[in-house]
Amino acid sequence: MKDYIQHDEWKIIEEGFHKEDNRISESIFSIGNGRMGHRGNFEETYTGDSMLGNYVAGVYYPDKTRVGWWKNGYPEYFAKVLNAANWLGIAIKIDGEELDLNHANVQEFRRELDMKEGFLVRTYKAELPSGKVVSVEAKRLLSIVDDECGAIRYSLKAENFSGTIEYTPSVDGDIMNEDSNYDEKFWNEIAVEAGDMEGYVVMETKKTGFHVATGMRVNVFKNGEALTPAVEKITREKYVANKFAVELAEGETAVLYKYACNVSSENYDKADVLKYAKTRVEAVQTKGFETMLSEQAQAWESKWEWADIKIEGDVAAQQAIRFNIFQLNQTYTGEDARLNIGPKGFTGEKYGGVTYWDTEAYCVPFYLCTADPKVTRNLLIYRYHHLERAIENAAKLGFDNGAALYPMVTMNGEECHNEWEITFEEIHRNGAIAFAIYNYTRHTDDNAYLAEYGLEVLLGITRFWAQRVNWSVQHEKYVMLGVTGPNEFDNNVDNNWYTSYIATWCMEYTKEALDWVKENNPGRYDEIVKKTNYKEEEAEKWQDIRENMYLGYDDERGVFIQADGFFNKEQILVKDLDPKHLPIVHNWSWDRILRSNFIKQADVLQGIYMFEDRFDLETIRKNYNFYEPRTVHESSLSPCVHNILAAKIGDEKRAYEFYLRTSRLDLDDYNEDTKDGLHITSMAGTWMSVVEGFAGKRVEKGALVLNPMLPEKWNGYSFRLQFKGTTLHINVNKEGVHLSNESEKAITLKVYGKDVTVEGNTKQTLTK
Ligand code: BGC
């Protein structure tokens, strides 16, 4: 754990240069705009420990898989979001001496991420080995208004000398991923072009053939006046730079503006990316840094209006929730259905920026309530576009008749994961994709989505489940063999309760969706039936499976059995384990982990969370009390589900502990892995902890439900929810729950078990 990040309601602040933690800070100070993102790397040359990271959404490389023992069906590659050209670089020499914070005496260092207005600023004073002192302020943003562009304002003051400042702003395309499996470089050069105070690099990804043009334009000012220095144009393979000098007298300041863009062939013809890079970067230069900054602040203001959570009386909690919301909005804006949310977003290489079930299970609940419905719709359409591939994927594994198995990890619809117990067995992800469709329709009433896209996906998924089960003569039930549930510490098990439960739920929901489309859009229904060759007998078979599915239940303990054999394991509680063994994933052999009863993340409890309205409180309590003490929470996705269930059963203390663990996970480097990047998808879990945990938000029988509690440490908290076209502002404090309907139409919801109607544009206060 670390605690060097200062607490502030709207800012993330690092005071003093924590050189040894630079990779952690680089992750924390990452910025993004949905289209691209980069880590908090420095502009100047830095020879100390650092992980460079610039990423362009959707641009990936299929890195050849490294596995010891190849098995039939293994994917041949792992798609990685690529570390792309670095446009941040502004190398600086002062009278020939490099400004490198690794070799300078750094004072008054401060990094500040302004979450309210969406920019990053770094200030410091550095004394070079020669004794010369400079003060620097570097401010930058990635524009969410011009989302192919970013800009830097870099001001440097000569504190105690007069001399020559030599600037070399560059675009460097000669970049490698740290996690390249065979130490390969993934980019080839297409073009390099240097102009006067401008430069462009066009790169092409190997194998996938994406073209990305990265451009820069530079201005420099002294005492408020634009300079026109003599520029040396530098080009070498994959690299372009401009070198020029500015004379500064003692006490004078020079300000350099660097405008940049990434233009990708995802959006333009390859032949045109350079042309567009030129126009994009010229447009933002003309607009100017200050205008970009104020437009950015306005754009963020409206994002915050939808998504902010205010917490009163606990600055650490306030900062944390905003950090999570900020990072989610930096990662995904919902404008492009080809894009998705990688577990590390644009903040690191691990998990390759690829799509997991995290999106549907964790991120969808967040975007559904905090953004325009089209944002979630696009996340769902992403999977619709991958349906053919999911059908092919299932066919490779021996399934037929349009059965679809979505990949555990994907970029373009193909499976990239290659640990067999995850790739072939962690099939519960199919269920989360179906659940997200259900979640979307119950929050938006956009049932037309089912006809247009959803039903085909549901049909593919349900067909998969129907073929994946088999009849067991021994149990006289349908069983699901050889699976891995969300708890990856229990592999290749039979009858994982969560997987089997969600499979039967998919069958039920798909039938409902078929009926709805048949009744409401018969033309489309006929079209889908024809396209998919759907036969009504299939639904009869699903019904039979649902009625006769084996779902393990332990009478003695009154709990669902995580999987066959779970009770053969020695039953030990985490509290009785010597803490030196934790995290077990780092300290124990895989074999020992698999034989233990320790649970990585919510498994049975994941199912109880998703289908909570089907279980009574006593069942929820018993399962929570049984499984949570055996859970090591070694996935960042774990604490939020436990927070929500702890709040549900009234264990406020545990709920708050889980909240802290999820919300400050990265800011305080809880799991000692922030250096690899931020846990973007689990950040949605932090939001869930407040809204579904503390505020008890649910949707039951089509209506919004709230059961708010106030954590002891807080004076109050408030947030907005989007629900079926209504915007509801909810403020929970010691006096009660204050609801404000900010829309025209009335909303009827349940608060503390009572029906409440809040008319359009009116307020109501309720108490427990
Ligand atoms: C978790 C998975 C998750 C993945 C990516 C793993 O550690 O066990 O549930 O999908 O990380 O976040």
PDB file of C-alpha atoms and ligand atoms in Angstrom, residues 343 351 356-358 408 426 428 486 488 600-601 634-637 681, ligand 1:
ATOM      1  CA  PRO A 343      -9.481  -3.829 -17.928  1.00  0.00           C
ATOM      2  CA  TYR A 351      -4.640  -7.406 -20.261  1.00  0.00           C
ATOM      3  CA  TYR A 356     -13.642  -9.195 -21.071  1.00  0.00           C
ATOM      4  CA  TRP A 357     -16.975 -10.002 -19.431  1.00  0.00           C
ATOM      5  CA  ASP A 358     -16.040  -7.091 -17.153  1.00  0.00           C
ATOM      6  CA  MET A 408     -13.226 -14.596 -22.801  1.00  0.00           C
ATOM      7  CA  GLU A 426     -14.923 -19.933 -18.190  1.00  0.00           C
ATOM      8  CA  HIS A 428     -20.127 -17.952 -17.837  1.00  0.00           C
ATOM      9  CA  PRO A 486     -15.783 -16.546 -11.922  1.00  0.00           C
ATOM     10  CA  GLU A 488     -10.641 -18.959 -11.268  1.00  0.00           C
ATOM     11  CA  LYS A 600     -10.708 -15.509  -5.822  1.00  0.00           C
ATOM     12  CA  GLN A 601     -13.844 -13.401  -6.351  1.00  0.00           C
ATOM     13  CA  GLU A 634      -7.696 -11.361  -5.368  1.00  0.00           C
ATOM     14  CA  SER A 635      -9.543  -9.912  -8.306  1.00  0.00           C
ATOM     15  CA  SER A 636     -10.274  -6.200  -8.253  1.00  0.00           C
ATOM     16  CA  LEU A 637     -13.803  -7.154  -9.352  1.00  0.00           C
ATOM     17  CA  THR A 681     -13.317  -2.078 -15.223  1.00  0.00           C
TER      18      THR A 681
HETATM   19  C1  BGC B   1     -10.642 -11.934 -13.180  1.00  0.00           C
HETATM   20  C2  BGC B   1     -11.650 -11.994 -14.303  1.00  0.00           C
HETATM   21  C3  BGC B   1     -11.570 -10.714 -15.099  1.00  0.00           C
HETATM   22  C4  BGC B   1     -10.142 -10.426 -15.560  1.00  0.00           C
HETATM   23  C5  BGC B   1      -9.999  -9.073 -16.232  1.00  0.00           C
HETATM   24  C6  BGC B   1      -9.262 -11.670 -13.759  1.00  0.00           C
HETATM   25  O1  BGC B   1      -8.331 -11.578 -12.726  1.00  0.00           O
HETATM   26  O2  BGC B   1     -10.628 -13.143 -12.474  1.00  0.00           O
HETATM   27  O3  BGC B   1     -12.947 -12.161 -13.785  1.00  0.00           O
HETATM   28  O4  BGC B   1     -12.408 -10.802 -16.203  1.00  0.00           O
HETATM   29  O5  BGC B   1      -9.277 -10.433 -14.453  1.00  0.00           O
HETATM   30  O6  BGC B   1     -10.353  -8.043 -15.370  1.00  0.00           O
END
